[in-house]
Coordinates of C-alpha atoms (C1' of nucleotides) in Angstrom, one line a residue:
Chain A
X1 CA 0.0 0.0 0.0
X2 CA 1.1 3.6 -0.9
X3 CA 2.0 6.2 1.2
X4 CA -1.4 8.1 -0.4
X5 CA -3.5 5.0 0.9
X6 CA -2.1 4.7 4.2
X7 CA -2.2 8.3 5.9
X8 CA -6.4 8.2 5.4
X9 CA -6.5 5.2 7.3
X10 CA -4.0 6.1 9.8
X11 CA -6.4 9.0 10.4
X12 CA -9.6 6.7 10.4
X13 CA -8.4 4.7 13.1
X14 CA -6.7 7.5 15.4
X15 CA -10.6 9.0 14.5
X16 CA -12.6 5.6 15.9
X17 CA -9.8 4.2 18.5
X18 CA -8.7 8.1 19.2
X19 CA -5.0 7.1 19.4
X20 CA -2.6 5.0 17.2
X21 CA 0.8 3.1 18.3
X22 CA 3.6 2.6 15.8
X23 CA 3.6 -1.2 16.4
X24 CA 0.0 -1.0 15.7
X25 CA 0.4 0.8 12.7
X26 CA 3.2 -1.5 11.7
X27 CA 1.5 -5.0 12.4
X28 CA -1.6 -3.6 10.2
X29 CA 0.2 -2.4 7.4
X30 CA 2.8 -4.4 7.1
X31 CA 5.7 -2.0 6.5
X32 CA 8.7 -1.2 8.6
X33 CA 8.3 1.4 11.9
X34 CA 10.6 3.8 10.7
X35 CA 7.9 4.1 7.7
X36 CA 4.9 4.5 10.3
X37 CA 6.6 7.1 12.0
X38 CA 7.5 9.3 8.9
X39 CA 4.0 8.8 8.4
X40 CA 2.7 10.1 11.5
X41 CA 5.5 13.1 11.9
X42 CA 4.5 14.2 8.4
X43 CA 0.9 14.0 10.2
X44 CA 1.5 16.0 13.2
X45 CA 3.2 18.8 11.0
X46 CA 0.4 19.6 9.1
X47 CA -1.8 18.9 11.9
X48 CA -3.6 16.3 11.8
X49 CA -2.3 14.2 14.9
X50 CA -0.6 14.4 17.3
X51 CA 2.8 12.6 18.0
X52 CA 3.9 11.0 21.1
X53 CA 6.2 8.5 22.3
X54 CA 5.1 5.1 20.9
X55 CA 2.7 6.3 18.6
X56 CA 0.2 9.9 18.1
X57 CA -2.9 11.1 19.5
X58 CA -6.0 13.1 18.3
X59 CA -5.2 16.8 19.0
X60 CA -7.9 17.5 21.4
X61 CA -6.7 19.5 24.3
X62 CA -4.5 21.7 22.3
X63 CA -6.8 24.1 21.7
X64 CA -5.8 26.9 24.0
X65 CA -2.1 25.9 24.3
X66 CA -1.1 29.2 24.0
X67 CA -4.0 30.9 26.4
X68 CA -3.0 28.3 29.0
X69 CA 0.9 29.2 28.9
X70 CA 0.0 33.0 29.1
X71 CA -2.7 31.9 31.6
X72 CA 0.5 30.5 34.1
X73 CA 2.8 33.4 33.5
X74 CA 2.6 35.7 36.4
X75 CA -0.4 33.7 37.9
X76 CA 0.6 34.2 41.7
X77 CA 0.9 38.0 41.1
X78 CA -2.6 37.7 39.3
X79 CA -4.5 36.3 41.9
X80 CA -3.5 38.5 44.7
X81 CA -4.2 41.8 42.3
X82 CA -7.6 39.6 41.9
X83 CA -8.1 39.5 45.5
X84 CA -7.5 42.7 46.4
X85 CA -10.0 43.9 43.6
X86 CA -12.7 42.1 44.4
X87 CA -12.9 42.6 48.2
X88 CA -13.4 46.2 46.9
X89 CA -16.7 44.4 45.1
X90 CA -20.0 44.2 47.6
X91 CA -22.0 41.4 47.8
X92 CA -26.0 42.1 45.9
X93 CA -24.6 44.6 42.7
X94 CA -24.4 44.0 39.4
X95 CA -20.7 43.5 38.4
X96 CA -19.4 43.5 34.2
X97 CA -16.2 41.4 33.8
X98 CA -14.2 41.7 30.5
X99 CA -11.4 39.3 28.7
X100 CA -8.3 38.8 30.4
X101 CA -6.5 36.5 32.2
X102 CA -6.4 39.0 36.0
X103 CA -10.2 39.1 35.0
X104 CA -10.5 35.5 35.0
X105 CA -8.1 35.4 38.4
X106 CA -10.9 38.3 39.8
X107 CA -14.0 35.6 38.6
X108 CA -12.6 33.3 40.5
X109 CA -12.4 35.2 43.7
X110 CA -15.8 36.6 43.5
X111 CA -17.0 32.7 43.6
X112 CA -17.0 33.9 47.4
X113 CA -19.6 36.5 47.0
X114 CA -23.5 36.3 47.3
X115 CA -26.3 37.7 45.1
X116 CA -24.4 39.0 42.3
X117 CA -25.4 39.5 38.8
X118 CA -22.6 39.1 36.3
X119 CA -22.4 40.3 33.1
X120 CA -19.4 38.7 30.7
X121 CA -17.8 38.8 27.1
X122 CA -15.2 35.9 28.2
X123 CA -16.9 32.2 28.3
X124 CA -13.9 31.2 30.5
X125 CA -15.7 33.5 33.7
X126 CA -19.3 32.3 32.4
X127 CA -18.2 28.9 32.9
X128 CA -16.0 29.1 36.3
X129 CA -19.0 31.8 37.7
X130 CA -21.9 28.8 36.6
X131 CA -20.2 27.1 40.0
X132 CA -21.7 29.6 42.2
X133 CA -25.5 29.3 42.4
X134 CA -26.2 32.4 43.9
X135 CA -24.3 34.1 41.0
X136 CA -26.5 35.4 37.9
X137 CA -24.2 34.9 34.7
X138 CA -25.2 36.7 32.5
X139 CA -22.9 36.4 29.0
X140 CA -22.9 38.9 26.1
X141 CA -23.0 37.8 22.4
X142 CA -20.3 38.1 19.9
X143 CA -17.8 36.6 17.9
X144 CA -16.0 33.8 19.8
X145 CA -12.0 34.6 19.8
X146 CA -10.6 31.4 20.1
X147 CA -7.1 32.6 21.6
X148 CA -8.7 33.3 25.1
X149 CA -12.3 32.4 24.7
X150 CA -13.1 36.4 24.4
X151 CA -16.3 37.9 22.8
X152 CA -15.9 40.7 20.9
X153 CA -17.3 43.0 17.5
X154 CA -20.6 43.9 17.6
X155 CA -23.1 41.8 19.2
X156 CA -20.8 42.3 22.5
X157 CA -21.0 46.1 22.8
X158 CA -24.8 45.8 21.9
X159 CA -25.5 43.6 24.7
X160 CA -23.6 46.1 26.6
X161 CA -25.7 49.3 25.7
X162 CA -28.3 47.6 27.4
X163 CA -26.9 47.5 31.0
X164 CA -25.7 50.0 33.6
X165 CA -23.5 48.5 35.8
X166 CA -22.6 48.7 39.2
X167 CA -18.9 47.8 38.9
X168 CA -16.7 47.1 36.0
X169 CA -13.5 44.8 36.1
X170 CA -11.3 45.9 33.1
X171 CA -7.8 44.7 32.2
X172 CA -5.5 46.1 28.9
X173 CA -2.8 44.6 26.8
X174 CA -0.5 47.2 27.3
X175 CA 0.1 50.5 29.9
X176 CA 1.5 54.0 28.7
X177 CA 3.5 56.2 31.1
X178 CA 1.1 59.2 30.3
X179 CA -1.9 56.6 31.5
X180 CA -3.1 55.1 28.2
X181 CA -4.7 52.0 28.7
X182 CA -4.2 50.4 25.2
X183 CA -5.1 46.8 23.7
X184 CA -3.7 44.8 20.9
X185 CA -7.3 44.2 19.0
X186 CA -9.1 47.1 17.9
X187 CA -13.1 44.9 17.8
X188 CA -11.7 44.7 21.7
X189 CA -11.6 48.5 22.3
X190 CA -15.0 49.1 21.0
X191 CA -16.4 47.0 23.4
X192 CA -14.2 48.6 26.5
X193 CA -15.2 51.6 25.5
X194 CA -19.0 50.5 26.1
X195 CA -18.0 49.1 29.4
X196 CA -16.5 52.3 30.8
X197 CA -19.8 54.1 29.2
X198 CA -22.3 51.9 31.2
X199 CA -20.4 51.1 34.5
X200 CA -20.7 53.5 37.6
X201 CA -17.4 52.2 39.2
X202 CA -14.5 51.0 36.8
X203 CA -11.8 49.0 38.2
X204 CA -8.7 48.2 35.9
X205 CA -6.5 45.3 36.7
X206 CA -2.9 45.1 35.5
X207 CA 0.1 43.4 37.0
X208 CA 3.5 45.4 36.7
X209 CA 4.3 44.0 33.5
X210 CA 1.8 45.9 31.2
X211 CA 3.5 48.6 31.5
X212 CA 6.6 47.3 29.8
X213 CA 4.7 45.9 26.8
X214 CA 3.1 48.1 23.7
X215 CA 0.1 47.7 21.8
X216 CA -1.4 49.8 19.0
X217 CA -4.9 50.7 20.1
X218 CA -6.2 53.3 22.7
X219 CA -9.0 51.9 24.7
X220 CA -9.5 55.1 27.5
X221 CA -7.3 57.1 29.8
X222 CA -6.5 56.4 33.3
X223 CA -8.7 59.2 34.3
X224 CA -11.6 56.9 33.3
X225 CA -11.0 54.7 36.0
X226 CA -11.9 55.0 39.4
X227 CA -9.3 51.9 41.2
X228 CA -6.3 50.9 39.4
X229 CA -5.4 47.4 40.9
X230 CA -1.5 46.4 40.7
X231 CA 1.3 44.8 42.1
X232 CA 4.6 46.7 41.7
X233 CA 4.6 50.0 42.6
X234 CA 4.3 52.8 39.6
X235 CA 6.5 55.2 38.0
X236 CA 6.7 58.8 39.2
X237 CA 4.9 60.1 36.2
X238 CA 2.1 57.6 36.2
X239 CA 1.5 57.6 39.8
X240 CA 1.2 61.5 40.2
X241 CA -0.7 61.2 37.4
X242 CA -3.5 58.9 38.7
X243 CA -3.2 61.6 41.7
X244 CA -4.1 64.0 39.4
X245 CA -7.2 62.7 37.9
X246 CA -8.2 61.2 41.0
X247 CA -7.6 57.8 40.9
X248 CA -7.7 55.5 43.1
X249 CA -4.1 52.8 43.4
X250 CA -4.5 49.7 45.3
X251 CA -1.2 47.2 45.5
X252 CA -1.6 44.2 46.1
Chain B
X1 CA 5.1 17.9 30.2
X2 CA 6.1 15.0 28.0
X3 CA 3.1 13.5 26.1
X4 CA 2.2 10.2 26.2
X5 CA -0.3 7.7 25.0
X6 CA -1.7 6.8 28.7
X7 CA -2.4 10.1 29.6
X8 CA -5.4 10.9 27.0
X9 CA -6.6 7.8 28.4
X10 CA -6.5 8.6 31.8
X11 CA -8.2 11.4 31.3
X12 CA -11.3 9.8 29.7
X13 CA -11.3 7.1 32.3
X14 CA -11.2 9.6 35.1
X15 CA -13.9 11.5 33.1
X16 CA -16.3 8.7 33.5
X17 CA -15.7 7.1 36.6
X18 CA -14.9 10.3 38.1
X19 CA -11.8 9.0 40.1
X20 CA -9.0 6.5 38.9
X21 CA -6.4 4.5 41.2
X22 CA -3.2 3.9 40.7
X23 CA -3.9 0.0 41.1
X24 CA -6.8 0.2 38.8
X25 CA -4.7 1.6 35.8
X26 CA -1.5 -0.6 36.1
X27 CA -3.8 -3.0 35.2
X28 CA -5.5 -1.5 32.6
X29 CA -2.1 -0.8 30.9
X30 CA 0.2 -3.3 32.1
X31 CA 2.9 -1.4 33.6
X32 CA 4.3 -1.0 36.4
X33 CA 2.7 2.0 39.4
X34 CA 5.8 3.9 39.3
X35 CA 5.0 4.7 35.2
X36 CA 1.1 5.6 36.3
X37 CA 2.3 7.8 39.5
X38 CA 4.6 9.7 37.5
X39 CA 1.4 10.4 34.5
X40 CA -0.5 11.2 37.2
X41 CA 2.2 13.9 39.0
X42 CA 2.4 15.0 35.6
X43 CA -1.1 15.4 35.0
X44 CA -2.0 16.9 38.4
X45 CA 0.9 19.8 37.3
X46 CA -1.1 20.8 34.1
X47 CA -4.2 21.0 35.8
X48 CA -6.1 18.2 34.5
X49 CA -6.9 15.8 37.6
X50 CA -6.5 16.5 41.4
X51 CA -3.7 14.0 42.4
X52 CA -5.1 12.2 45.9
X53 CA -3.2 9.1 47.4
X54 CA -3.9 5.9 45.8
X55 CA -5.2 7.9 42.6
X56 CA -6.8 11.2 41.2
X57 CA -9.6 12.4 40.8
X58 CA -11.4 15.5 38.5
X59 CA -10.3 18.9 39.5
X60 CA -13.6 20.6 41.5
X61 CA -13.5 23.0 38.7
X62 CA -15.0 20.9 35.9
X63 CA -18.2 19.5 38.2
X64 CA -21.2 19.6 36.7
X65 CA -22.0 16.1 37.5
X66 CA -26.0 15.6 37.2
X67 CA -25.4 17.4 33.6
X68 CA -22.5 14.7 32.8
X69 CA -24.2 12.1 33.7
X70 CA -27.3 13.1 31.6
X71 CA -24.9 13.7 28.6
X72 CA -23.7 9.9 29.1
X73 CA -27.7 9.4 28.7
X74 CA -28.2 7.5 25.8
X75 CA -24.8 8.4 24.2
X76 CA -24.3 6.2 21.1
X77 CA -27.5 7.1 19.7
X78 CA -26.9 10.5 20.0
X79 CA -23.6 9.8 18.0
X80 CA -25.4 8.3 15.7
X81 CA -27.5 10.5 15.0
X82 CA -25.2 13.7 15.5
X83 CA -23.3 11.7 12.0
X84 CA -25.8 11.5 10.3
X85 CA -27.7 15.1 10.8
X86 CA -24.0 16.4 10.1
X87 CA -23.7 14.7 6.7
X88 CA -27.0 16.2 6.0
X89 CA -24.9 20.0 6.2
X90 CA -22.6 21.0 3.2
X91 CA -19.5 23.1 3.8
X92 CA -19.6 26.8 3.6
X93 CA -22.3 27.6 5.2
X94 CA -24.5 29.1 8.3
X95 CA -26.0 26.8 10.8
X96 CA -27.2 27.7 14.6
X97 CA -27.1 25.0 17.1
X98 CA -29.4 25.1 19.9
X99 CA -29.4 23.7 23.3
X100 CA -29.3 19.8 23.9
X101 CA -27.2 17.2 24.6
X102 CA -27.6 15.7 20.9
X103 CA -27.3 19.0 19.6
X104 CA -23.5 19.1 21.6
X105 CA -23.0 16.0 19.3
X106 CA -23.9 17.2 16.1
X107 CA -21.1 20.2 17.1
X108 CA -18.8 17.4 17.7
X109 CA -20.0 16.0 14.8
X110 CA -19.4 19.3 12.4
X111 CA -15.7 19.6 13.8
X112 CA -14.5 17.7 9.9
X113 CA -16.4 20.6 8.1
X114 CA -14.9 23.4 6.5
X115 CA -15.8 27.2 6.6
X116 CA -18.8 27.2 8.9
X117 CA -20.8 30.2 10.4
X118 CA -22.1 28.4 13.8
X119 CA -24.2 30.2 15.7
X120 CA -25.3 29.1 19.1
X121 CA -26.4 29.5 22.5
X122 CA -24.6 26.9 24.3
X123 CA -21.4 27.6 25.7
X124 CA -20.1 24.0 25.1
X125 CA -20.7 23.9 21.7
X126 CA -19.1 27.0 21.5
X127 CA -16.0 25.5 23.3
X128 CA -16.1 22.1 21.4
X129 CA -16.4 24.0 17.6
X130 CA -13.3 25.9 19.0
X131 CA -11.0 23.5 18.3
X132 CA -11.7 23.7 14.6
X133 CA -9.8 26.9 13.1
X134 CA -11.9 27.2 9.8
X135 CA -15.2 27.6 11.8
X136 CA -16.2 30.7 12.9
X137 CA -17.9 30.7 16.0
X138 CA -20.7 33.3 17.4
X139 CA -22.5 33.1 20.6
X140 CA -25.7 34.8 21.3
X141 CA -26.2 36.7 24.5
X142 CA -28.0 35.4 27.4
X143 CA -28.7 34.5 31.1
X144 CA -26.6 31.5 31.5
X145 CA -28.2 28.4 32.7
X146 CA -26.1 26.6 34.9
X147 CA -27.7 23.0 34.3
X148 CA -26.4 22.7 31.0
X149 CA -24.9 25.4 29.5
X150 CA -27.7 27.0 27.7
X151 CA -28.1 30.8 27.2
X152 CA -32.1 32.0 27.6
X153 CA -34.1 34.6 27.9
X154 CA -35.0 37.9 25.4
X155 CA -30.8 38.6 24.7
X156 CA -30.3 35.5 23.2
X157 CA -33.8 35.9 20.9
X158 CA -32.3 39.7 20.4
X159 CA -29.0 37.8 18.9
X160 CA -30.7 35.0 17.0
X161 CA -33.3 37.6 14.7
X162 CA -30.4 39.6 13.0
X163 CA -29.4 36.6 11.4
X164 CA -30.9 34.1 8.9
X165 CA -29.7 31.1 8.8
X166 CA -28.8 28.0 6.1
X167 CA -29.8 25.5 8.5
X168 CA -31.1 24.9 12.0
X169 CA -30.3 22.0 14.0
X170 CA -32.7 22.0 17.7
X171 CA -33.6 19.9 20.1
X172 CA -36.3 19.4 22.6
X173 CA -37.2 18.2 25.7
X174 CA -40.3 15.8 24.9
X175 CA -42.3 14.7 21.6
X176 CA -46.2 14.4 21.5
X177 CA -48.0 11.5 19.1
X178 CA -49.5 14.6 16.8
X179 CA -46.4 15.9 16.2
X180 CA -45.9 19.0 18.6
X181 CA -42.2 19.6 19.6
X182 CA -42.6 20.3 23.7
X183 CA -39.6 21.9 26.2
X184 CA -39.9 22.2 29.7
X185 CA -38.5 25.7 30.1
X186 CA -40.9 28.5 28.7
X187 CA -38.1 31.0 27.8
X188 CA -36.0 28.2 25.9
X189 CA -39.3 28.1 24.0
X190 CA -39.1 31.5 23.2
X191 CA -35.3 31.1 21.8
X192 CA -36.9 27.7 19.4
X193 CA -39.7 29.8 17.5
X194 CA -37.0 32.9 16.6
X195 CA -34.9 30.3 15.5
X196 CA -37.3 28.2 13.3
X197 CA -38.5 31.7 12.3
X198 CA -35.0 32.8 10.7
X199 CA -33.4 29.4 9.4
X200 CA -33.8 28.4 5.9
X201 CA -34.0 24.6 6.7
X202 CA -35.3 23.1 10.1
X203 CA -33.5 19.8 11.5
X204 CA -34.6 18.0 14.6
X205 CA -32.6 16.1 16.4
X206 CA -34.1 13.3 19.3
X207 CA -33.6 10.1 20.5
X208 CA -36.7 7.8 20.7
X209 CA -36.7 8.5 24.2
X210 CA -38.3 11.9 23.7
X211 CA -41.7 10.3 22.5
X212 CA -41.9 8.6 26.5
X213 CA -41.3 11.9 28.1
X214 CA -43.9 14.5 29.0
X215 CA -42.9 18.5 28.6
X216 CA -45.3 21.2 29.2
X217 CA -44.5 24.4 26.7
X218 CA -44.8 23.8 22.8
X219 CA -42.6 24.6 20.8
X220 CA -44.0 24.2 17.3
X221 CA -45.3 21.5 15.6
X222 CA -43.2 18.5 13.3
X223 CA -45.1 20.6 10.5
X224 CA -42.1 22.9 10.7
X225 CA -39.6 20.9 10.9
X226 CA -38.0 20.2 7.3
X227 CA -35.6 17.0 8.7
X228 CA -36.6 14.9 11.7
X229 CA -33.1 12.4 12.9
X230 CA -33.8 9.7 15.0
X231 CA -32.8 6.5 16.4
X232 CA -35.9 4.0 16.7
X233 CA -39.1 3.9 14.2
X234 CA -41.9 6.2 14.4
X235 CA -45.4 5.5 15.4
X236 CA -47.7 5.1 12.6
X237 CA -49.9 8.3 14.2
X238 CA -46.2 10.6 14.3
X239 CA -44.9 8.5 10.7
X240 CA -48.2 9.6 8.9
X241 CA -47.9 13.0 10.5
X242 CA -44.6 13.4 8.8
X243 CA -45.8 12.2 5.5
X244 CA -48.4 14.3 5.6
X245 CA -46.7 18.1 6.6
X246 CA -43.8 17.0 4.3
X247 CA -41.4 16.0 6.8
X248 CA -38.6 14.4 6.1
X249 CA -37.4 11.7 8.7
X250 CA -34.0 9.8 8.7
X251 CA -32.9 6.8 10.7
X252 CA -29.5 6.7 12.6
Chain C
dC1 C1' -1.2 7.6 70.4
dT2 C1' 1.8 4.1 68.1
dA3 C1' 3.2 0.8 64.7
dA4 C1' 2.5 -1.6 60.5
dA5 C1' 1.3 -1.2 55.8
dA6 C1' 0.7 1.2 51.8
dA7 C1' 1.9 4.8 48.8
dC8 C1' 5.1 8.1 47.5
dG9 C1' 9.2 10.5 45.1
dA10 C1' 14.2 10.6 43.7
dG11 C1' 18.0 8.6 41.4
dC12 C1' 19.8 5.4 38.2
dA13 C1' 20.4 1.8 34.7
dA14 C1' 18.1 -0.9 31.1
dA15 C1' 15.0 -0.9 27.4
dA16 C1' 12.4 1.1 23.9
dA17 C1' 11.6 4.6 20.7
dC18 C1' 13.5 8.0 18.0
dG19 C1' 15.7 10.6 13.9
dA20 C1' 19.4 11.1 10.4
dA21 C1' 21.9 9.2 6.8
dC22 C1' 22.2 6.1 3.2
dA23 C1' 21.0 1.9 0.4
dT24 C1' 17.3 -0.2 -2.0
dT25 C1' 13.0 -0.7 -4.2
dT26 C1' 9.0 1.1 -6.5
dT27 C1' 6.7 4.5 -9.2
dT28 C1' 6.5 7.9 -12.8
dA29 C1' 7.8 10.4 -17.0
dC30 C1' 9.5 10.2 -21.3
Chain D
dG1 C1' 12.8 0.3 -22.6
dT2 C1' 15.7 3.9 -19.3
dA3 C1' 16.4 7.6 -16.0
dA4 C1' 14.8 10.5 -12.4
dA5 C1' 12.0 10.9 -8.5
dA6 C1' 9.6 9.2 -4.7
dA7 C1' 8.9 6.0 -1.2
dT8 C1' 10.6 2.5 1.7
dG9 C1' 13.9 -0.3 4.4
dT10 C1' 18.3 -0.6 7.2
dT11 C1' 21.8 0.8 10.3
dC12 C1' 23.4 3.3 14.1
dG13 C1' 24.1 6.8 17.6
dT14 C1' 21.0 9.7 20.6
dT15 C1' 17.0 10.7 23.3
dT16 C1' 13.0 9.4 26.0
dT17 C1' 10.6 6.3 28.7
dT18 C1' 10.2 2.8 31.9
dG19 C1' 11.1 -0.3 35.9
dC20 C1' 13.7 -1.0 40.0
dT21 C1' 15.7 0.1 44.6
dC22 C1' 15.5 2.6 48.6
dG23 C1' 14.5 6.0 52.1
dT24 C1' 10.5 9.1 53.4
dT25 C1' 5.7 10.4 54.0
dT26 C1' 0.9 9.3 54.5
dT27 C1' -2.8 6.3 55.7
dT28 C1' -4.8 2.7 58.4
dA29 C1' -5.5 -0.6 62.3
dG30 C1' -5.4 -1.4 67.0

DNA sequence: CTAAAAACGAGCAAAAACGAACATTTTTAC
DNA sequence: GTAAAAATGTTCGTTTTTGCTCGTTTTTAG
């Protein structure tokens, strides 16, 4: 049997079995392993499986191998920025919660809290929020952003414009010295925006290292929020400036 | 963490019995506890299972049990007929997906096809179809029902009439001899009609175990329904009923 | 509470799997 | 038919995985 022949069925049975073993492989088709495994390499580089030791798997988990690296880095400093913001959060208000992994950390810290309603563009807090029955999730449309299970564009903002929040949980891509918050994704800003519009308290959370990173689109200025959550302390400039405009810097 | 075969395994073992032992799985694979400790360290690290002594067991995170074990309900013939509803949808096209646990399968189902525009208001369809890179993903808006997933209420309805859709696949809850299409939640009802009212074609999707259930809010009637999947035969009353309205109904 | 038993993790050597390079066979083009 | 190209098989040094020993920690029984 041809090369041609034999990567549709190696697929057919990773699909029904939902693994495959070189020896497997080699007892089926008859050929030598060193065949099999060019085979399944060739396979897992365009995608299609995924290789192991021994043999190759269906790619199922990898989905958010990315989000879930980013999701470790910095995850300690994360979830004490998270606590700190939401002990500033009462029980009984209505709370909007935007993409981003400190968001996520601030979901998850909230579980504590009673008689919330929760309003959402990331499926990742929807689904960690559904734990706490006395939570109301409530999740905006949108298109689904695979990368960190964000919605964004227009469906989100719209869902928005139909709320007036209590409190608002922001985070940004990147932090500018003169107090820009800014965000790689421009359908994302458009939907911050919103937020800011129809919240009565914004809280932005950011750990120490937004402010060494860029990103190309302005989503609002400091003066736009009322508590800037953190964990290093800030630069001169920025922190005379949030003095300035009367924000509010909590460290966590 | 190094891949290996096992550890996919594991997972789906520890998925359905909710717990695995290290005993237990050196004899399911035939190696020695030292090998299935060290897959287990490994998997505790990345999050996937909560390592306890003598085994693991699911991290608290992913619960959900009574909605688990109801998806377990019944499970081959909702594969079945998640296969062959799919085959009935070409590429390149719109479809929503409604709540249901069949409905999940279909989505499972539709992972193979190629430039989709899915629409849905279940957030685990949305996180299955996620995996799949050439389908583009949009959820409605909605209160989020903890049970199963499903987004409700007059957002998601808001969502669902600025589209029109190819195709439609729904469930529902329970089946009536003269063809009416019942739910048990009133405001679910309310996201079926907007959804039969802006989709081109309308599929069904239910197990014969729907026509042995009661459910008190209709839906709409077979009448509207333009494909009707199933697993066992019809009655003659619902078969005729079909014939008659123009339904067409396929066997899994 | 104490002691025995079971489970655990670290380190190490053996075994298995791996990939690269090259020889050989099969397919394809002319 | 031949020659080039592609696929396959073989060899061998390298890497990864696995099983074993042993001292430590956790659980269980009394």
């Amino acid at each position: 049997m041809s090369q041609s022949l034999r990567k549709p069925e190696i697929i057919k049975i990773a699909r029904r079995e939902g693994r495959v073993t070189v020896d497997g492989l080699v007892d089926h088709f008859g050929v030598a392993p060193q065949t099999i495994r060019r085979d399944l390499t060739e396979l897992a580089d365009s995608g299609k499986l995924e290789r192991v030791h021994g043999g190759a798997v269906l790619p199922s988990t990898t989905t958010n191998i990315g989000y879930s690296e980013r999701r470790e880095l910095n995850q300690a400093a994360k979830v004490d920025i998270a606590r700190v913001c939401a002990a500033q959060i009462p029980n009984d208000c209505s709370v909007f919660l935007n993409i981003g992994t400190t968001t996520e950390a601030v979901a998850g810290e909230l579980l504590h809290h009673q008689g919330l309603l929760v309003v959402t563009n990331n499926i990742n807090i929807a689904m960690i929020l559904s734990q706490n029955p006395s939570i109301e999730v409530v999740v905006t449309g949108g298109n689904l952003r695979r990368s960190d299970g964000g919605l964004i564009g227009d469906l989100a903002t719209q869902t928005i414009r139909q709320f007036q929040f209590d409190y608002a949980v922001i985070s940004c891509s990147a932090l500018r010295e003169n107090g820009d918050l800014m965000d790689f994704d421009i359908q994302e800003v458009g939907v911050s925006k919103t937020i800011i519009a129809h919240s009565e308290e914004v809280f932005l959370v950011a750990d120490g290292s937004k402010f060494e990173r860029k990103a190309p689109a302005r989503i609002a200025s400091m003066a736009q929020v009322d508590l800037f959550v953190t964990d290093l302390p800030l630069s001169p400039a920025c922190a005379s400036f949030c003095e300035t405009s009367g924000t509010k810097v909590l460290y966590a």
